[in-house]
Amino acid sequence: MDDPDHVRYVPVRPARLVDAVVVRTGRLPDGGRVGIAFSRLDLLAAAMGDSQRWIRLSDSALRSMLTPLGITRTQLDPVLVAPDISTPSRPTETRSRAGAERRPALAARGSRA
């Protein structure tokens, strides 16, 4: 990300208490935080899904948002991005055939429970 005026597709999530969005960040294997940006919208959708919200930001604007957070590195076009865990979802519950027992439905799509 050398060109400060180059525009990127940056994943965002809704802010909790205001009508705004928050730039999504990730973690490196060593635990350090990293910014996330994509050069093309189709690459963002492939890595994060079609429903991922995004905004367009220049490299310099993204850097100015991340620097106060202590984030100095941005990963461009990551192939896979883990789901946002800032708002964990609760497992859904299902009833057994007898109707007496409840268990969380945690099977992944396409797997056998």
N, CA and C of each residue as an Amber inpcrd file, in Angstrom:
protein
   339
   0.8410000  -1.1710000   0.0000000   0.0000000   0.0000000   0.0000000
   0.8870000   1.2350000   0.0000000   1.4710000   1.5240000  -1.1310000
   2.4180000   2.6280000  -1.2310000   1.7910000   3.9300000  -1.6920000
   0.7090000   3.8650000  -2.4590000   0.0920000   5.0590000  -3.0200000
  -0.9310000   5.6170000  -2.0340000  -0.6640000   6.7710000  -1.3930000
  -1.5720000   7.2860000  -0.3730000  -2.9490000   7.6530000  -0.9060000
  -3.0680000   7.8690000  -2.2170000  -4.3570000   8.2540000  -2.7760000
  -5.1040000   7.0900000  -3.4210000  -4.5370000   5.8950000  -3.3880000
  -5.1970000   4.7330000  -3.9720000  -6.3960000   4.3490000  -3.1000000
  -7.5350000   4.0900000  -3.7200000  -8.7510000   3.7730000  -2.9760000
  -8.8820000   2.2630000  -2.8130000  -9.2200000   1.8370000  -1.5940000
  -9.3880000   0.4240000  -1.2530000 -10.8120000   0.1690000  -0.7660000
 -11.2050000  -1.0950000  -0.8060000 -12.4640000  -1.5460000  -0.2160000
 -12.1230000  -2.0540000   1.1790000 -12.7230000  -1.4410000   2.1940000
 -12.3740000  -1.7320000   3.5790000 -13.6050000  -2.2890000   4.2990000
 -13.5000000  -3.4870000   4.8900000 -14.6400000  -4.0600000   5.6030000
 -14.9430000  -3.2750000   6.8750000 -16.2320000  -3.1280000   7.1660000
 -16.6770000  -2.3930000   8.3500000 -17.7770000  -3.1800000   9.0530000
 -18.0420000  -2.7640000  10.2930000 -19.1730000  -3.2900000  11.0480000
 -19.8960000  -2.0980000  11.6600000 -21.1770000  -2.2550000  12.0070000
 -21.9020000  -1.1380000  12.6130000 -21.3200000  -0.7810000  13.9800000
 -21.2890000   0.5000000  14.2900000 -20.8920000   0.9460000  15.6270000
 -22.0420000   0.6510000  16.5800000 -21.7430000   0.4890000  17.8470000
 -22.7700000   0.0760000  18.8050000 -23.7330000   1.1860000  19.2120000
 -23.2340000   2.3590000  19.5170000 -24.0930000   3.3800000  20.1050000
 -24.3730000   4.5710000  19.2110000 -23.7630000   4.6120000  18.0510000
 -23.9760000   5.7400000  17.1520000 -24.2880000   5.2220000  15.7580000
 -24.8390000   6.0990000  14.9350000 -25.1520000   5.7330000  13.5570000
 -23.8950000   5.9180000  12.7130000 -22.9910000   4.9590000  12.8200000
 -21.7120000   5.0150000  12.1150000 -21.2140000   3.5930000  11.9010000
 -20.0620000   3.4740000  11.2690000 -19.4410000   2.1650000  11.0910000
 -18.0290000   2.1930000  11.6590000 -17.5140000   1.0050000  11.9580000
 -16.1710000   0.8390000  12.5030000 -15.3750000  -0.0100000  11.5240000
 -14.1670000   0.4110000  11.2160000 -13.2900000  -0.3500000  10.3290000
 -12.9190000  -1.6570000  11.0210000 -13.0690000  -2.7620000  10.3090000
 -12.6930000  -4.0660000  10.8710000 -11.1850000  -4.2460000  10.8260000
 -10.6510000  -4.8670000  11.8520000  -9.2330000  -5.1960000  11.9160000
  -9.0960000  -6.6850000  12.1810000  -7.8890000  -7.1840000  12.0320000
  -7.6310000  -8.5930000  12.2840000  -6.4570000  -8.7570000  13.2260000
  -6.1330000 -10.0080000  13.4910000  -4.9830000 -10.3360000  14.3420000
  -4.0230000 -11.2190000  13.5760000  -2.7560000 -10.9440000  13.7440000
  -1.6990000 -11.7620000  13.1570000  -1.4460000 -12.9700000  14.0610000
  -0.7700000 -14.0040000  13.5630000  -0.4820000 -15.1700000  14.4060000
   0.2470000 -14.8160000  15.7080000   1.0440000 -13.7460000  15.6920000
   1.7600000 -13.3540000  16.9130000   0.9020000 -12.4990000  17.8450000
  -0.3660000 -12.2640000  17.4790000  -1.2850000 -11.4970000  18.3130000
  -1.3850000 -10.0320000  17.9600000  -0.4930000  -9.5330000  17.1060000
  -0.5400000  -8.1310000  16.7080000  -1.7610000  -7.8220000  15.8530000
  -2.2370000  -6.5860000  15.9450000  -3.4000000  -6.1730000  15.1600000
  -2.9650000  -5.7040000  13.7810000  -3.8560000  -5.8940000  12.8120000
  -3.5650000  -5.5410000  11.4310000  -4.8350000  -4.9760000  10.7900000
  -4.6660000  -3.9520000   9.9470000  -5.7800000  -3.4390000   9.1680000
  -6.0790000  -4.3940000   8.0210000  -7.2880000  -4.3250000   7.4980000
  -7.7050000  -5.1990000   6.3990000  -8.2280000  -4.3210000   5.2720000
  -7.7540000  -4.5650000   4.0460000  -8.2120000  -3.8070000   2.8790000
  -8.1380000  -4.6960000   1.6450000  -8.9430000  -4.3550000   0.6520000
  -8.9900000  -5.1300000  -0.5850000  -8.8700000  -4.1980000  -1.7800000
  -8.1840000  -4.6760000  -2.8060000  -8.0130000  -3.8820000  -4.0200000
  -9.2370000  -3.9740000  -4.9260000 -10.0190000  -5.0450000  -4.7730000
 -11.2250000  -5.2280000  -5.5960000 -12.3600000  -5.7520000  -4.7230000
 -13.5750000  -5.3560000  -5.0580000 -14.7470000  -5.7660000  -4.2980000
 -14.9680000  -7.2720000  -4.3600000 -14.6870000  -7.9080000  -5.5040000
 -14.8910000  -9.3560000  -5.6020000 -13.9380000 -10.1150000  -4.6790000
 -12.7490000  -9.5780000  -4.4140000 -11.8200000 -10.2220000  -3.4870000
 -12.3210000 -10.1120000  -2.0490000 -12.9250000  -8.9700000  -1.7050000
 -13.5210000  -8.8140000  -0.3820000 -14.6450000  -9.8240000  -0.1990000
 -15.5250000  -9.9460000  -1.1860000 -16.6490000 -10.8840000  -1.0940000
 -16.1680000 -12.3260000  -1.0000000 -15.1220000 -12.6730000  -1.7320000
 -14.5980000 -14.0390000  -1.6900000 -14.0140000 -14.3710000  -0.3190000
 -13.3790000 -13.4140000   0.3240000 -12.7360000 -13.6580000   1.6170000
 -13.6950000 -13.5410000   2.7960000 -14.7200000 -12.6700000   2.6680000
 -15.5500000 -12.3580000   3.8310000 -17.0390000 -12.5930000   3.6140000
 -17.4340000 -12.9300000   2.3940000 -18.8470000 -13.1740000   2.1170000
 -19.5110000 -11.9780000   1.4620000 -20.5630000 -12.2660000   0.7040000
 -21.2770000 -11.2200000  -0.0310000 -21.9870000 -10.2170000   0.8790000
 -22.3160000 -10.6160000   2.1020000 -23.0690000  -9.7260000   2.9850000
 -22.1740000  -8.7970000   3.8170000 -20.8570000  -8.9240000   3.6810000
 -19.9450000  -8.0660000   4.4420000 -20.0970000  -6.6090000   4.0110000
 -20.3360000  -5.7180000   4.9670000 -20.4430000  -4.2920000   4.6710000
 -19.0490000  -3.7310000   4.4410000 -18.9610000  -2.6880000   3.6230000
 -17.6570000  -2.1100000   3.2860000 -17.8100000  -0.6310000   2.9640000
 -16.6770000   0.0620000   3.0130000 -16.6040000   1.4450000   2.5580000
 -15.3470000   1.5820000   1.7080000 -15.2930000   2.6240000   0.9060000
 -14.0910000   2.9060000   0.1130000 -13.2940000   3.9790000   0.8370000
 -12.0120000   3.6960000   1.0370000 -11.1080000   4.6410000   1.6910000
  -9.7940000   4.6890000   0.9390000  -9.1730000   5.8480000   0.9280000
  -7.8190000   5.9350000   0.3760000  -6.8590000   5.2930000   1.3730000
  -5.6880000   4.9020000   0.8770000  -4.6740000   4.3260000   1.7590000
  -4.3450000   5.2800000   2.9030000  -4.2190000   6.5670000   2.5880000
  -3.8550000   7.5370000   3.6270000  -4.9730000   7.6970000   4.6600000
  -6.2340000   7.6760000   4.2280000  -7.3510000   7.7850000   5.1740000
  -7.4070000   6.5630000   6.0860000  -7.2200000   5.3740000   5.5160000
  -7.2200000   4.1590000   6.3310000  -6.0710000   4.1970000   7.3340000
  -4.9100000   4.5790000   6.8750000  -3.7430000   4.6490000   7.7580000
  -3.9950000   5.6420000   8.9020000  -4.6210000   6.7780000   8.5970000
  -4.8790000   7.7760000   9.6430000  -5.9060000   7.2840000  10.6590000
  -6.7680000   6.3620000  10.2660000  -7.7320000   5.7810000  11.2050000
  -7.0910000   4.6940000  12.0680000  -6.1380000   3.9620000  11.5120000
  -5.5270000   2.8410000  12.2280000  -4.3720000   3.2570000  13.1370000
  -3.6350000   4.2900000  12.7520000  -2.4490000   4.7040000  13.5130000
  -2.7610000   5.0330000  14.9720000  -3.8350000   5.7720000  15.2940000
  -4.1270000   6.0460000  16.7090000  -4.4160000   4.7770000  17.5210000
  -4.7740000   3.6970000  16.8450000  -5.0320000   2.4260000  17.5230000
  -3.7570000   1.6050000  17.6930000  -2.6450000   2.1380000  17.2120000
  -1.3800000   1.4200000  17.2960000  -1.1920000   0.4030000  16.1840000
  -2.0230000   0.4820000  15.1520000  -1.9400000  -0.4590000  14.0300000
  -1.1280000   0.1910000  12.9200000   0.0020000  -0.4090000  12.5910000
   0.8940000   0.1620000  11.5830000   0.9630000  -0.6840000  10.3230000
   0.3310000  -1.8370000  10.3160000   0.3800000  -2.7310000   9.1580000
  -1.0330000  -2.9730000   8.6380000  -1.1690000  -3.0090000   7.3140000
  -2.4400000  -3.3430000   6.6810000  -2.2280000  -4.5210000   5.7490000
  -3.0800000  -5.5200000   5.8910000  -3.0300000  -6.6980000   5.0250000
  -3.9020000  -6.4170000   3.8050000  -3.2980000  -6.4100000   2.6250000
  -4.0270000  -6.1640000   1.3880000  -4.4170000  -7.4920000   0.7510000
  -5.6880000  -7.6270000   0.4260000  -6.2480000  -8.8010000  -0.2500000
  -5.9980000 -10.1150000   0.4830000  -6.3440000 -10.2000000   1.7910000
  -6.2210000 -11.4960000   2.4570000  -7.1910000 -12.4940000   1.8220000
  -6.8020000 -13.7510000   1.7860000  -7.6280000 -14.7850000   1.1460000
  -8.7640000 -15.2260000   2.0570000  -8.5240000 -15.2550000   3.3530000
  -9.5320000 -15.6970000   4.3150000  -9.4780000 -14.7870000   5.5290000
 -10.6490000 -14.3320000   5.9710000 -10.7370000 -13.4920000   7.1550000
 -11.6960000 -14.1730000   8.1160000 -11.2750000 -14.3630000   9.3610000
 -12.1270000 -15.0050000  10.3650000 -13.3350000 -14.1230000  10.6550000
 -14.4400000 -14.7300000  11.0830000 -15.6350000 -13.9430000  11.4030000
 -15.3690000 -12.9440000  12.5190000 -16.1360000 -11.8630000  12.5140000
 -16.0430000 -10.8370000  13.5460000 -16.5260000 -11.4340000  14.8640000
 -15.7260000 -11.3460000  15.9060000 -16.1320000 -11.9040000  17.1950000
 -16.4980000 -10.8260000  18.2030000 -16.6460000  -9.5960000  17.7560000
 -16.9900000  -8.5160000  18.6730000 -18.4150000  -8.6480000  19.1810000
 -19.2780000  -9.2950000  18.4130000 -20.6510000  -9.5440000  18.8410000
 -20.9350000 -11.0260000  18.6340000 -20.4970000 -11.8790000  19.5880000
 -20.6630000 -13.3200000  19.4030000 -22.1300000 -13.7050000  19.3100000
 -22.4140000 -14.6330000  18.4410000 -23.7860000 -15.1090000  18.2990000
 -24.0090000 -16.2730000  19.2450000 -25.2300000 -16.4020000  19.7190000
 -25.5760000 -17.5120000  20.5950000 -25.9620000 -18.7030000  19.7430000
 -25.5590000 -19.9180000  20.1470000 -25.9710000 -21.0960000  19.3890000
 -27.4810000 -21.2640000  19.4620000 -28.0730000 -21.6940000  18.3680000
 -29.5040000 -21.9610000  18.3860000 -29.7400000 -23.3040000  19.0470000
 -30.9050000 -23.4610000  19.6330000 -31.2170000 -24.7090000  20.3080000
 -32.2360000 -25.4840000  19.5010000 -32.1220000 -26.7980000  19.5250000
 -33.0860000 -27.6670000  18.8550000 -33.5700000 -28.7060000  19.8470000
 -34.7480000 -29.2090000  19.6220000 -35.2980000 -30.2550000  20.4880000
 -35.0340000 -31.6140000  19.8690000 -34.8150000 -32.5880000  20.7320000
 -34.6660000 -33.9500000  20.2390000 -36.0350000 -34.4610000  19.8090000
 -36.0620000 -35.6090000  19.1840000 -37.3440000 -36.1690000  18.7330000
 -38.3000000 -36.3830000  19.8910000 -37.7750000 -36.7470000  21.0380000
 -38.6360000 -36.9640000  22.1970000 -39.1320000 -35.6370000  22.7640000
 -38.4500000 -34.5500000  22.4420000 -38.8780000 -33.2380000  22.8950000
 -38.4160000 -32.8970000  24.2960000 -37.7570000 -33.8170000  24.9930000
 -37.3630000 -33.5770000  26.3720000 -35.9750000 -32.9390000  26.4780000
 -35.1110000 -33.2260000  25.5550000 -33.7180000 -32.7730000  25.6500000
 -33.4650000 -31.6180000  24.6870000 -32.6920000 -30.6340000  25.1350000
 -32.3170000 -29.5220000  24.2610000 -30.8110000 -29.5180000  24.1390000
 -30.3130000 -29.2400000  22.9370000 -28.8670000 -29.1760000  22.7240000
 -28.5740000 -28.0880000  21.7050000 -27.4120000 -27.4800000  21.7820000
 -27.0780000 -26.4560000  20.7920000 -26.8420000 -27.0790000  19.4220000
 -27.2740000 -26.3800000  18.3880000 -27.0460000 -26.8270000  17.0090000
 -25.7580000 -26.1790000  16.5270000 -24.6580000 -26.9200000  16.5920000
 -23.3550000 -26.3540000  16.2690000 -22.7420000 -26.9470000  15.0190000
 -23.4210000 -27.8650000  14.3400000 -22.8510000 -28.5090000  13.1580000
 -22.6540000 -27.4870000  12.0490000 -21.5190000 -27.5760000  11.3840000
 -21.2300000 -26.6800000  10.2670000 -22.0410000 -27.0850000   9.0490000
 -22.2870000 -26.1400000   8.1730000 -23.0250000 -26.4170000   6.9530000
 -22.3130000 -27.5100000   6.1600000 -23.0700000 -28.4830000   5.7110000
 -22.5160000 -29.5570000   4.9030000 -21.9480000 -30.7010000   5.7220000
 -21.9210000 -30.5500000   7.0460000 -21.4220000 -31.6470000   7.8760000
 -22.5930000 -32.4480000   8.4130000 -22.2990000 -33.5940000   8.9360000
 -23.3500000 -34.4360000   9.5010000 -23.3510000 -34.2730000  11.0080000
 -24.5000000 -34.0330000  11.5620000 -24.6100000 -33.8360000  13.0180000
 -24.7860000 -35.1610000  13.7210000
